[in-house]
Short mmCIF file of C-alpha atoms and ligand atoms in Angstrom, two decimals:
data_model
loop_
_atom_site.label_atom_id
_atom_site.label_comp_id
_atom_site.label_asym_id
_atom_site.label_seq_id
_atom_site.Cartn_x
_atom_site.Cartn_y
_atom_site.Cartn_z
CA MET A 1 -0.26 -0.22 -0.01
CA PHE A 2 2.81 1.93 0.12
CA LYS A 3 4.04 3.83 -2.68
CA THR A 4 7.28 5.76 -3.60
CA ASN A 5 8.54 8.82 -4.35
CA SER A 6 8.54 8.83 -8.33
CA SER A 7 11.47 11.24 -8.73
CA ASN A 8 13.51 9.15 -5.67
CA GLU A 9 11.89 5.84 -5.50
CA ILE A 10 12.31 5.15 -2.35
CA PRO A 11 10.96 2.28 -0.60
CA ALA A 12 8.44 4.03 1.62
CA GLU A 13 7.12 1.29 4.34
CA SER A 14 10.78 1.07 5.26
CA GLN A 15 11.82 4.84 5.66
CA TRP A 16 8.51 4.90 8.06
CA GLN A 17 9.63 2.76 9.84
CA LYS A 18 12.46 4.10 10.81
CA CYS A 19 10.82 6.71 11.29
CA LEU A 20 8.87 5.99 13.54
CA GLN A 21 11.30 4.05 15.49
CA ARG A 22 12.54 7.33 16.06
CA ILE A 23 9.58 9.50 17.35
CA CYS A 24 9.05 7.04 19.34
CA GLU A 25 12.07 7.32 21.01
CA LYS A 26 11.80 11.06 21.27
CA ILE A 27 8.08 11.09 22.44
CA GLY A 28 8.46 7.84 24.69
CA PRO A 29 6.66 4.45 24.53
CA ALA A 30 3.24 5.45 25.80
CA SER A 31 2.78 8.13 23.70
CA TYR A 32 3.53 6.81 20.58
CA GLU A 33 1.29 3.21 21.19
CA THR A 34 -1.28 5.98 21.71
CA TRP A 35 -0.78 8.47 18.54
CA PHE A 36 1.78 6.58 15.70
CA ARG A 37 1.12 2.87 16.27
CA THR A 38 -1.68 2.69 13.97
CA THR A 39 0.09 4.94 11.75
CA ASP A 40 0.97 4.93 7.30
CA PHE A 41 2.63 6.81 5.58
CA LEU A 42 2.98 7.62 1.36
CA ILE A 43 4.43 9.77 -0.85
CA ASN A 44 3.03 11.40 -3.46
CA HIS A 45 3.91 13.73 -5.98
CA GLY A 46 6.74 14.50 -3.40
CA ASN A 47 3.86 15.79 -0.72
CA ALA A 48 4.06 13.35 2.38
CA HIS A 49 0.37 11.77 4.04
CA ILE A 50 0.39 11.00 6.97
CA LEU A 51 -2.76 8.12 7.24
CA VAL A 52 -4.55 7.70 10.29
CA PRO A 53 -7.68 6.59 11.53
CA ASN A 54 -9.54 9.93 11.47
CA GLN A 55 -9.75 13.71 11.58
CA PHE A 56 -9.73 13.72 15.69
CA PHE A 57 -6.45 11.83 15.45
CA ALA A 58 -5.45 14.13 12.46
CA ASP A 59 -5.72 17.20 14.67
CA PHE A 60 -4.52 16.36 17.35
CA ILE A 61 -1.45 14.95 15.98
CA GLU A 62 -0.83 17.53 13.65
CA GLU A 63 -0.88 20.05 16.47
CA HIS A 64 1.00 18.19 19.16
CA PHE A 65 3.75 16.99 16.87
CA SER A 66 4.38 18.13 13.18
CA PRO A 67 7.45 20.69 13.80
CA LEU A 68 9.35 16.37 14.91
CA ILE A 69 7.43 14.77 12.33
CA GLU A 70 8.96 17.35 9.71
CA GLU A 71 12.85 17.49 11.66
CA ILE A 72 12.64 13.22 11.22
CA LEU A 73 11.53 13.25 7.85
CA LYS A 74 14.49 15.26 6.74
CA GLU A 75 17.24 13.57 9.49
CA ALA A 76 15.64 10.32 7.73
CA GLN A 77 16.73 12.43 4.23
CA ILE A 78 13.24 11.26 3.01
CA PRO A 79 12.84 14.74 0.65
CA PHE A 80 8.74 16.20 0.61
CA ASN A 81 7.18 19.64 0.07
CA THR A 82 4.96 18.81 2.35
CA ILE A 83 3.25 17.32 5.21
CA SER A 84 -0.40 16.44 5.31
CA PHE A 85 -2.43 14.38 8.21
CA VAL A 86 -5.27 12.04 5.75
CA PRO A 87 -7.78 10.18 7.82
CA THR A 88 -8.70 7.20 6.96
CA GLN A 89 -12.06 6.65 9.18
CA LYS A 90 -10.98 3.18 8.70
CA GLU A 91 -11.48 0.66 12.32
CA TRP A 92 -8.82 1.05 14.55
CA LYS A 93 -6.22 -1.52 13.49
CA ILE A 94 -5.73 -4.23 16.90
CA VAL A 95 -2.56 -3.76 17.39
CA GLU A 96 -0.81 -5.71 19.72
CA PRO A 97 0.70 -2.75 22.57
CA LEU A 98 4.75 -2.42 22.67
CA CYS A 99 5.05 -4.22 26.14
CA GLU A 100 3.09 -5.30 28.77
CA GLU A 101 3.72 -3.10 31.42
CA LEU A 102 2.12 -0.28 28.70
CA THR A 103 -1.22 -1.60 28.47
CA ASP A 104 -1.93 -0.40 32.17
CA SER A 105 0.36 2.57 32.07
CA ARG A 106 -0.36 4.21 28.64
CA VAL A 107 -3.37 6.40 28.91
CA ARG A 108 -5.47 6.62 32.56
CA THR A 109 -7.89 4.77 32.42
CA VAL A 110 -11.63 7.17 33.36
CA PRO A 111 -14.72 4.89 34.52
CA LEU A 112 -16.66 5.70 32.07
CA SER A 113 -20.16 4.32 34.54
CA VAL A 114 -23.38 6.46 34.30
CA GLU A 115 -22.44 7.99 37.16
CA THR A 116 -25.43 8.10 39.38
CA HIS A 117 -24.48 10.02 42.40
CA GLN A 118 -22.05 12.99 41.27
CA LYS A 119 -20.59 14.60 44.27
CA PHE A 120 -20.85 18.45 44.51
CA HIS A 121 -18.04 21.15 46.35
CA PRO A 122 -20.25 21.66 50.06
CA ASN A 123 -19.33 24.77 49.82
CA TYR A 124 -20.82 25.79 46.37
CA THR A 125 -24.53 26.57 47.36
CA PHE A 126 -27.36 29.19 46.02
CA GLU A 127 -27.26 29.88 49.80
CA ARG A 128 -23.24 30.84 49.46
CA PHE A 129 -23.62 32.93 46.88
CA VAL A 130 -23.90 36.37 47.29
CA VAL A 131 -25.93 38.11 44.88
CA GLY A 132 -25.18 41.55 43.77
CA ASP A 133 -25.72 44.10 40.63
CA SER A 134 -22.77 42.24 38.83
CA ASN A 135 -24.04 38.61 39.06
CA ARG A 136 -27.42 39.21 40.06
CA MET A 137 -28.78 37.63 35.81
CA ALA A 138 -26.53 34.31 36.12
CA HIS A 139 -27.93 33.50 39.44
CA ALA A 140 -31.67 34.06 38.66
CA ALA A 141 -31.19 32.16 35.94
CA ALA A 142 -28.99 29.16 38.02
CA LEU A 143 -31.23 29.51 40.25
CA ALA A 144 -34.07 29.13 37.85
CA VAL A 145 -33.20 25.97 36.14
CA ALA A 146 -31.14 23.87 39.12
CA GLU A 147 -36.02 24.46 40.30
CA ALA A 148 -36.62 23.41 36.91
CA PRO A 149 -34.63 21.70 34.78
CA GLY A 150 -35.07 21.19 31.37
CA LYS A 151 -38.55 22.84 31.81
CA THR A 152 -36.78 26.51 31.32
CA THR A 153 -36.33 28.43 28.35
CA PHE A 154 -32.97 28.88 29.63
CA ASN A 155 -31.80 26.04 28.06
CA PRO A 156 -28.41 25.72 26.96
CA LEU A 157 -27.59 28.11 30.02
CA ILE A 158 -23.81 30.32 29.83
CA VAL A 159 -22.53 31.90 32.53
CA TYR A 160 -19.98 33.45 30.93
CA GLY A 161 -16.82 35.82 32.81
CA GLY A 162 -13.70 36.32 33.76
CA THR A 163 -11.81 34.13 35.99
CA GLY A 164 -12.30 33.89 39.87
CA LEU A 165 -15.35 35.41 39.98
CA GLY A 166 -18.34 32.63 40.82
CA LYS A 167 -18.78 30.50 37.41
CA THR A 168 -17.58 27.13 39.16
CA HIS A 169 -19.93 28.04 42.12
CA LEU A 170 -22.55 28.77 40.51
CA LEU A 171 -22.39 25.68 37.51
CA GLN A 172 -22.15 23.40 41.32
CA ALA A 173 -24.98 25.17 43.40
CA VAL A 174 -27.06 24.17 40.58
CA GLY A 175 -26.03 20.61 40.54
CA HIS A 176 -25.92 20.80 43.85
CA PHE A 177 -29.42 21.86 44.84
CA ALA A 178 -30.63 19.89 41.76
CA GLN A 179 -29.18 17.06 43.89
CA THR A 180 -30.69 17.56 47.12
CA GLU A 181 -34.06 18.40 46.05
CA GLY A 182 -34.98 16.42 43.58
CA THR A 183 -35.60 18.50 40.55
CA ALA A 184 -33.02 15.75 38.10
CA ASP A 185 -32.28 12.56 38.85
CA HIS A 186 -28.56 11.43 36.51
CA ILE A 187 -26.77 14.27 37.02
CA VAL A 188 -23.18 15.03 35.18
CA TYR A 189 -20.11 18.05 36.30
CA LEU A 190 -17.09 17.85 34.19
CA THR A 191 -14.69 20.30 33.59
CA SER A 192 -14.62 20.58 29.39
CA GLU A 193 -10.89 18.77 29.90
CA GLU A 194 -12.68 15.73 32.01
CA PHE A 195 -14.90 15.45 29.17
CA SER A 196 -11.27 15.78 26.41
CA ALA A 197 -9.85 13.29 28.44
CA GLN A 198 -12.42 11.33 28.70
CA TYR A 199 -13.78 10.91 24.63
CA ILE A 200 -9.49 10.40 24.17
CA ASP A 201 -10.08 7.58 26.40
CA PHE A 202 -12.83 6.19 24.61
CA VAL A 203 -10.73 7.56 21.50
CA VAL A 204 -7.47 5.04 21.86
CA HIS A 205 -9.57 2.38 23.91
CA ARG A 206 -12.27 1.51 21.87
CA LYS A 207 -14.06 -1.02 23.20
CA ASP A 208 -17.42 -0.17 22.09
CA SER A 209 -18.22 2.08 20.50
CA THR A 210 -21.20 3.26 22.80
CA SER A 211 -19.50 3.28 26.41
CA PHE A 212 -18.68 6.82 26.01
CA TYR A 213 -21.98 7.86 25.01
CA LYS A 214 -23.44 5.58 27.78
CA LYS A 215 -22.59 8.58 29.97
CA PHE A 216 -25.16 10.22 28.61
CA THR A 217 -27.72 8.60 26.99
CA PHE A 218 -29.66 9.27 30.64
CA VAL A 219 -28.00 12.27 32.05
CA ASP A 220 -30.83 14.92 32.91
CA LEU A 221 -28.84 18.32 33.84
CA LEU A 222 -24.68 18.39 32.25
CA LEU A 223 -22.31 21.29 33.90
CA ILE A 224 -20.02 21.51 31.76
CA ASP A 225 -17.26 24.02 33.13
CA ASP A 226 -15.07 26.37 31.71
CA ILE A 227 -15.90 25.08 27.52
CA HIS A 228 -13.80 27.71 26.33
CA PHE A 229 -10.90 25.02 26.52
CA PHE A 230 -12.89 23.50 24.01
CA SER A 231 -11.26 25.60 21.68
CA GLY A 232 -8.85 24.76 18.78
CA LYS A 233 -9.63 20.72 19.98
CA PRO A 234 -12.24 19.84 16.70
CA GLY A 235 -12.92 16.54 17.11
CA THR A 236 -13.88 16.88 20.96
CA GLN A 237 -16.25 20.18 19.81
CA LYS A 238 -17.78 16.97 17.48
CA GLU A 239 -18.47 14.95 20.07
CA PHE A 240 -19.80 17.54 22.43
CA CYS A 241 -22.08 19.16 20.15
CA ARG A 242 -23.56 15.54 19.27
CA ILE A 243 -24.47 14.37 22.31
CA PHE A 244 -25.39 18.72 22.96
CA ASN A 245 -28.22 18.23 20.45
CA LYS A 246 -29.11 15.11 21.19
CA LEU A 247 -30.17 16.40 25.57
CA LEU A 248 -31.72 19.33 23.39
CA LEU A 249 -33.76 17.73 21.87
CA GLU A 250 -35.15 15.27 24.52
CA ARG A 251 -35.25 19.31 26.39
CA LYS A 252 -32.64 17.75 29.00
CA GLN A 253 -30.48 20.63 30.90
CA ILE A 254 -27.50 22.35 29.61
CA VAL A 255 -25.55 24.69 31.83
CA LEU A 256 -21.98 25.87 30.56
CA SER A 257 -19.53 28.35 31.95
CA SER A 258 -17.16 30.29 29.68
CA ASP A 259 -13.98 32.41 30.43
CA ARG A 260 -15.56 35.00 27.92
CA PRO A 261 -19.08 36.00 25.47
CA PRO A 262 -19.21 32.07 23.25
CA ASP A 263 -18.86 33.92 20.39
CA LYS A 264 -15.25 35.06 21.10
CA ILE A 265 -14.26 31.49 21.63
CA PRO A 266 -11.82 30.88 18.91
CA ASP A 267 -11.57 27.99 16.72
CA MET A 268 -15.26 26.94 18.00
CA MET A 269 -17.36 25.26 15.50
CA GLU A 270 -20.43 27.38 13.76
CA HIS A 271 -22.96 25.60 14.98
CA ILE A 272 -22.05 25.14 18.63
CA ILE A 273 -22.27 29.25 18.80
CA SER A 274 -25.04 29.50 17.37
CA ARG A 275 -27.01 26.66 19.17
CA PHE A 276 -25.09 28.23 22.13
CA MET A 277 -26.90 31.58 21.20
CA GLY A 278 -30.02 29.85 21.43
CA GLY A 279 -30.10 29.41 25.01
CA LEU A 280 -29.34 32.05 27.84
CA ILE A 281 -26.12 33.32 27.86
CA ALA A 282 -25.45 35.61 31.40
CA ASP A 283 -22.20 37.16 32.48
CA ILE A 284 -20.66 38.15 35.78
CA GLN A 285 -19.18 40.91 36.54
CA PRO A 286 -16.37 41.61 38.89
CA PRO A 287 -18.63 42.74 42.21
CA ASN A 288 -18.65 46.47 43.08
CA LEU A 289 -17.34 47.18 46.75
CA GLU A 290 -20.53 46.80 48.49
CA THR A 291 -20.57 43.26 47.07
CA ARG A 292 -17.00 42.52 47.78
CA MET A 293 -17.42 43.78 51.37
CA ALA A 294 -20.76 41.62 51.97
CA ILE A 295 -18.63 38.71 50.83
CA ILE A 296 -16.17 39.07 53.01
CA ARG A 297 -18.40 39.52 56.21
CA GLN A 298 -20.24 35.83 54.44
CA LYS A 299 -17.30 34.04 54.71
CA ALA A 300 -15.35 35.52 57.45
CA GLU A 301 -19.04 34.55 59.37
CA ILE A 302 -18.60 30.87 58.06
CA ASP A 303 -14.94 30.66 59.68
CA GLY A 304 -15.94 32.73 63.30
CA LEU A 305 -14.08 35.14 62.33
CA SER A 306 -15.04 38.85 63.66
CA LEU A 307 -14.19 41.39 61.38
CA PRO A 308 -14.07 44.80 62.43
CA ASN A 309 -16.24 47.62 60.04
CA GLU A 310 -12.90 48.88 59.06
CA VAL A 311 -10.68 45.94 58.51
CA VAL A 312 -13.49 44.76 55.69
CA GLN A 313 -13.50 48.46 54.24
CA PHE A 314 -9.44 48.13 53.94
CA ILE A 315 -9.48 44.45 52.15
CA ALA A 316 -12.90 44.81 49.72
CA SER A 317 -10.55 47.97 48.51
CA HIS A 318 -8.25 47.26 47.80
CA ILE A 319 -8.63 43.88 46.55
CA THR A 320 -10.72 44.57 43.70
CA SER A 321 -10.05 42.61 41.03
CA ASN A 322 -11.49 38.75 42.10
CA VAL A 323 -13.20 36.74 44.51
CA ARG A 324 -11.05 33.93 44.59
CA GLU A 325 -8.08 37.27 46.06
CA LEU A 326 -10.36 38.18 48.07
CA GLU A 327 -10.62 34.47 50.13
CA GLY A 328 -7.00 34.20 49.83
CA THR A 329 -6.68 37.43 52.07
CA LEU A 330 -8.81 36.23 54.34
CA ILE A 331 -7.19 32.92 54.59
CA LYS A 332 -4.08 35.04 55.59
CA LEU A 333 -5.19 36.94 57.93
CA ILE A 334 -7.37 34.05 59.53
CA ALA A 335 -3.72 31.60 59.52
CA SER A 336 -2.03 34.44 61.36
CA SER A 337 -4.67 35.62 63.26
CA SER A 338 -4.93 31.62 64.63
CA PHE A 339 -0.66 31.65 65.06
CA THR A 340 0.04 35.00 66.26
CA GLY A 341 -3.33 34.93 68.66
CA LYS A 342 -3.92 39.20 68.12
CA ASP A 343 -6.82 39.72 67.04
CA ILE A 344 -6.78 41.44 63.29
CA THR A 345 -6.76 45.33 63.08
CA LEU A 346 -7.00 47.67 60.23
CA ASP A 347 -3.07 47.83 61.30
CA VAL A 348 -2.52 44.10 60.72
CA ALA A 349 -4.56 44.05 58.07
CA LYS A 350 -2.49 46.59 56.23
CA GLU A 351 1.00 44.50 57.36
CA LEU A 352 0.45 41.56 55.76
CA CYS A 353 -2.01 42.51 53.34
CA GLY A 354 0.86 44.30 51.49
CA ASP A 355 2.41 42.61 49.30
CA VAL A 356 -0.58 41.43 47.51
CA ILE A 357 -1.96 44.94 46.99
CA SER A 358 1.32 46.55 45.67
CA ARG A 359 0.84 42.84 43.51
CA LYS A 360 -1.77 44.51 42.08
CA ASN A 361 -0.75 47.36 40.50
CA GLU A 362 1.87 45.34 38.55
CA ARG A 363 -0.53 43.43 36.53
CA ILE A 364 -0.18 43.52 33.07
CA SER A 365 -2.42 42.27 30.39
CA ILE A 366 -1.33 39.69 27.67
CA ARG A 367 -3.18 41.97 25.68
CA LEU A 368 -1.25 45.30 26.17
CA ILE A 369 2.13 42.35 25.31
CA GLN A 370 0.66 41.42 22.62
CA GLN A 371 0.14 44.92 21.39
CA LYS A 372 4.08 46.39 22.08
CA VAL A 373 5.18 43.02 20.16
CA ALA A 374 3.50 43.53 17.61
CA ASP A 375 4.22 47.86 16.96
CA SER A 376 7.36 46.51 17.65
CA PHE A 377 7.87 43.75 15.31
CA GLY A 378 5.73 46.04 12.45
CA ILE A 379 3.16 43.90 12.49
CA SER A 380 -0.71 44.26 13.84
CA ALA A 381 -1.39 42.54 17.67
CA ASN A 382 -4.38 40.67 15.90
CA GLN A 383 -1.34 38.64 13.35
CA LEU A 384 -0.82 36.76 16.94
CA SER A 385 -3.36 35.18 17.21
CA ALA A 386 -4.06 34.02 13.29
CA HIS A 387 -3.51 30.77 11.62
CA THR A 388 -0.13 30.96 9.78
CA ARG A 389 3.36 29.60 10.22
CA LYS A 390 4.59 32.18 8.71
CA ARG A 391 8.45 33.36 10.41
CA ASP A 392 7.73 37.19 10.64
CA VAL A 393 4.71 36.23 12.07
CA SER A 394 5.71 33.17 14.22
CA PHE A 395 8.26 34.81 15.92
CA PRO A 396 6.45 38.10 16.76
CA ARG A 397 4.13 35.37 18.53
CA SER A 398 6.44 33.39 20.22
CA VAL A 399 8.47 36.74 22.19
CA ALA A 400 4.49 38.00 22.66
CA MET A 401 4.76 34.13 24.11
CA TYR A 402 7.54 34.45 25.95
CA LEU A 403 7.00 37.57 27.72
CA CYS A 404 3.43 37.05 28.92
CA LYS A 405 4.77 33.76 30.77
CA LYS A 406 7.59 35.91 32.21
CA LEU A 407 5.38 39.15 33.13
CA THR A 408 1.81 38.19 34.24
CA SER A 409 0.80 35.53 35.95
CA GLN A 410 -1.75 33.58 34.06
CA SER A 411 -1.78 29.80 33.11
CA LEU A 412 0.00 28.40 29.57
CA ARG A 413 -3.52 27.63 28.52
CA THR A 414 -5.39 31.03 28.86
CA ILE A 415 -2.03 32.66 27.45
CA GLY A 416 -2.49 29.58 24.55
CA LEU A 417 -6.33 30.45 23.89
CA ASP A 418 -5.59 34.08 24.20
CA PHE A 419 -3.31 33.58 21.04
CA GLY A 420 -5.67 32.41 18.56
CA GLY A 421 -6.89 29.34 21.44
CA ARG A 422 -3.27 27.15 20.83
CA ASP A 423 -2.49 24.44 22.79
CA TYR A 424 -0.19 25.05 26.15
CA SER A 425 2.25 22.87 24.62
CA THR A 426 2.98 25.34 21.86
CA VAL A 427 3.33 27.62 24.35
CA ILE A 428 6.07 25.93 25.90
CA TYR A 429 7.85 25.34 22.95
CA SER A 430 7.98 28.91 22.23
CA CYS A 431 8.96 30.04 25.64
CA LYS A 432 11.75 27.60 25.20
CA LYS A 433 13.07 28.79 21.85
CA ILE A 434 13.01 32.13 22.17
CA ASP A 435 14.79 31.41 26.09
CA SER A 436 17.50 29.26 24.02
CA ASP A 437 17.58 31.97 21.05
CA LEU A 438 18.14 34.42 24.22
CA GLU A 439 21.79 32.86 25.17
CA ASN A 440 23.56 34.14 22.23
CA ASN A 441 21.53 36.40 20.27
CA GLN A 442 22.17 40.24 21.64
CA GLU A 443 20.80 42.16 19.26
CA LEU A 444 17.31 39.83 20.09
CA ARG A 445 17.96 39.74 24.42
CA LYS A 446 18.67 44.16 23.09
CA LYS A 447 14.42 44.14 21.09
CA ILE A 448 13.33 41.80 24.39
CA GLU A 449 15.13 44.42 27.20
CA ALA A 450 12.95 46.89 24.97
CA ILE A 451 10.10 45.66 24.48
CA GLU A 452 9.42 45.07 28.70
CA ALA A 453 10.86 48.73 29.13
CA SER A 454 7.52 50.19 26.93
CA ILE A 455 5.47 47.63 28.94
CA ASN A 456 6.28 48.56 31.66
CA SER A 457 6.56 52.13 31.16
CA HIS A 458 2.41 52.06 30.20
CA GLN A 459 1.77 50.86 33.87
CA GLN A 460 2.88 53.49 36.07
P1 ADP B 501 -13.99 30.95 39.02
O1 ADP B 501 -15.46 29.33 38.71
O2 ADP B 501 -15.33 31.78 37.89
O3 ADP B 501 -12.92 31.10 38.37
P2 ADP B 501 -15.06 30.27 41.64
O4 ADP B 501 -16.25 29.71 40.99
O5 ADP B 501 -14.26 28.85 41.35
O6 ADP B 501 -14.35 31.23 40.08
O7 ADP B 501 -15.38 30.86 42.63
C1 ADP B 501 -13.75 31.40 43.47
C2 ADP B 501 -13.81 31.88 44.82
O8 ADP B 501 -14.75 32.64 44.76
C3 ADP B 501 -14.42 30.60 45.28
O9 ADP B 501 -14.28 30.10 46.57
C4 ADP B 501 -15.90 30.79 44.90
O10 ADP B 501 -17.18 30.88 46.39
C5 ADP B 501 -15.75 32.21 45.25
N1 ADP B 501 -16.97 33.10 44.21
C6 ADP B 501 -17.15 33.93 43.73
N2 ADP B 501 -17.90 34.32 43.64
C7 ADP B 501 -18.83 34.28 45.09
C8 ADP B 501 -19.80 35.23 45.31
N3 ADP B 501 -20.60 35.25 44.93
N4 ADP B 501 -20.22 35.03 47.08
C9 ADP B 501 -19.52 33.70 47.64
N5 ADP B 501 -18.72 33.34 47.21
C10 ADP B 501 -17.79 33.34 45.76
MG1 MG B 502 -13.45 27.55 37.07
#
């Protein structure tokens, strides 16, 4: 089935076997088993085609292993103009694992049985969610669907907002309520990453074709957290879409959360976005001063701590961005007071919160970094998120990712997402590349220092 390169009569199969061996050495037997064991290879008119089982494999291998494959084909001196990943849609080959241990360790096994009793975080309830102007609508909609899942017009309900503003709390509260009040029998809560992992697990093991779907067959209430991480994963999106459509048709309730409005999630299927837009989209904004004070009071009360009003006011007026940070500050105060046995006075609070408050002023946004890097390289900031591998865009993109990792506290996943929905492994790769370029490139070092100075001056 292997063709030879017409111009060079290369026996592609044996060449590919050698390449596979090298790939296995580079990525390790577990990843090799999962992603490469079943691949085939052919060269047609000088173009390399890697044959993979289906579109999901094609997307995954292209996203994660393209540079490696390119490098190894070159190393094996196989001439090619382009590489493409071709889904064959055939059944998986039944293959013997490379060695015994792989059968146990290659992929984390996820139980695929129908969950009858989902566990929810005991603190994430409606009672413990402080309502203010910033989250009133999201809270009301969440409560309405929890009381009557599938019976309101809020289907799907999508709650979106920045990090630490209570999205997970609200989703869990819906599940908790539905479980304790018995408004839904089968409830499934998953993060989008768990959904993806379970789907990959199903694709890889594929013992019987319905096992993955069984989990969702009898679901009355499906809660999926952080759906922005579906970005750029077309295989997962397709399966999610299938489940989503089926549940909606059966009038089962779906509640989702995202860190941005659905139509702003990069690399999401049009069809999914338009279905999302047919439900209710409720945002959560950062809480105002009054709500922040109410949240601090509530949390202190739960911990049996009485805080003077001036301390509550001091924390609330300085920690403004998100509730998780408010909680963190409070925990620090509680720890300190139990350690020293001293009451928490305004002076104690000032002393302990000093670093948090000064750090807050240094916060630098990914967008600002993108803008400064783009200016310095003479391209537009939007190009950094575009899907092009041209070096005059891909190099500044790597620089911008490197600076985001260095100057912000954003996770690699969030950084990747803000660069057109790229995977976090791409961010790691880019940062390593710039790190090594910097070692012997004075000019680049100066350029990056100048960009950093410009970012910092913007902050003052
Ligand atoms: P997100 O999922 O949006 O990143 P979380 O739901 O994890 O945020 O919230 C972060 C923390 O802040 C949690 O401990 C949560 O209980 C708390 N929190 C957020 N909003 C509120 C609120 N309105 N009232 C009480 N606690 C809140
Ligand atoms: Mg969350």
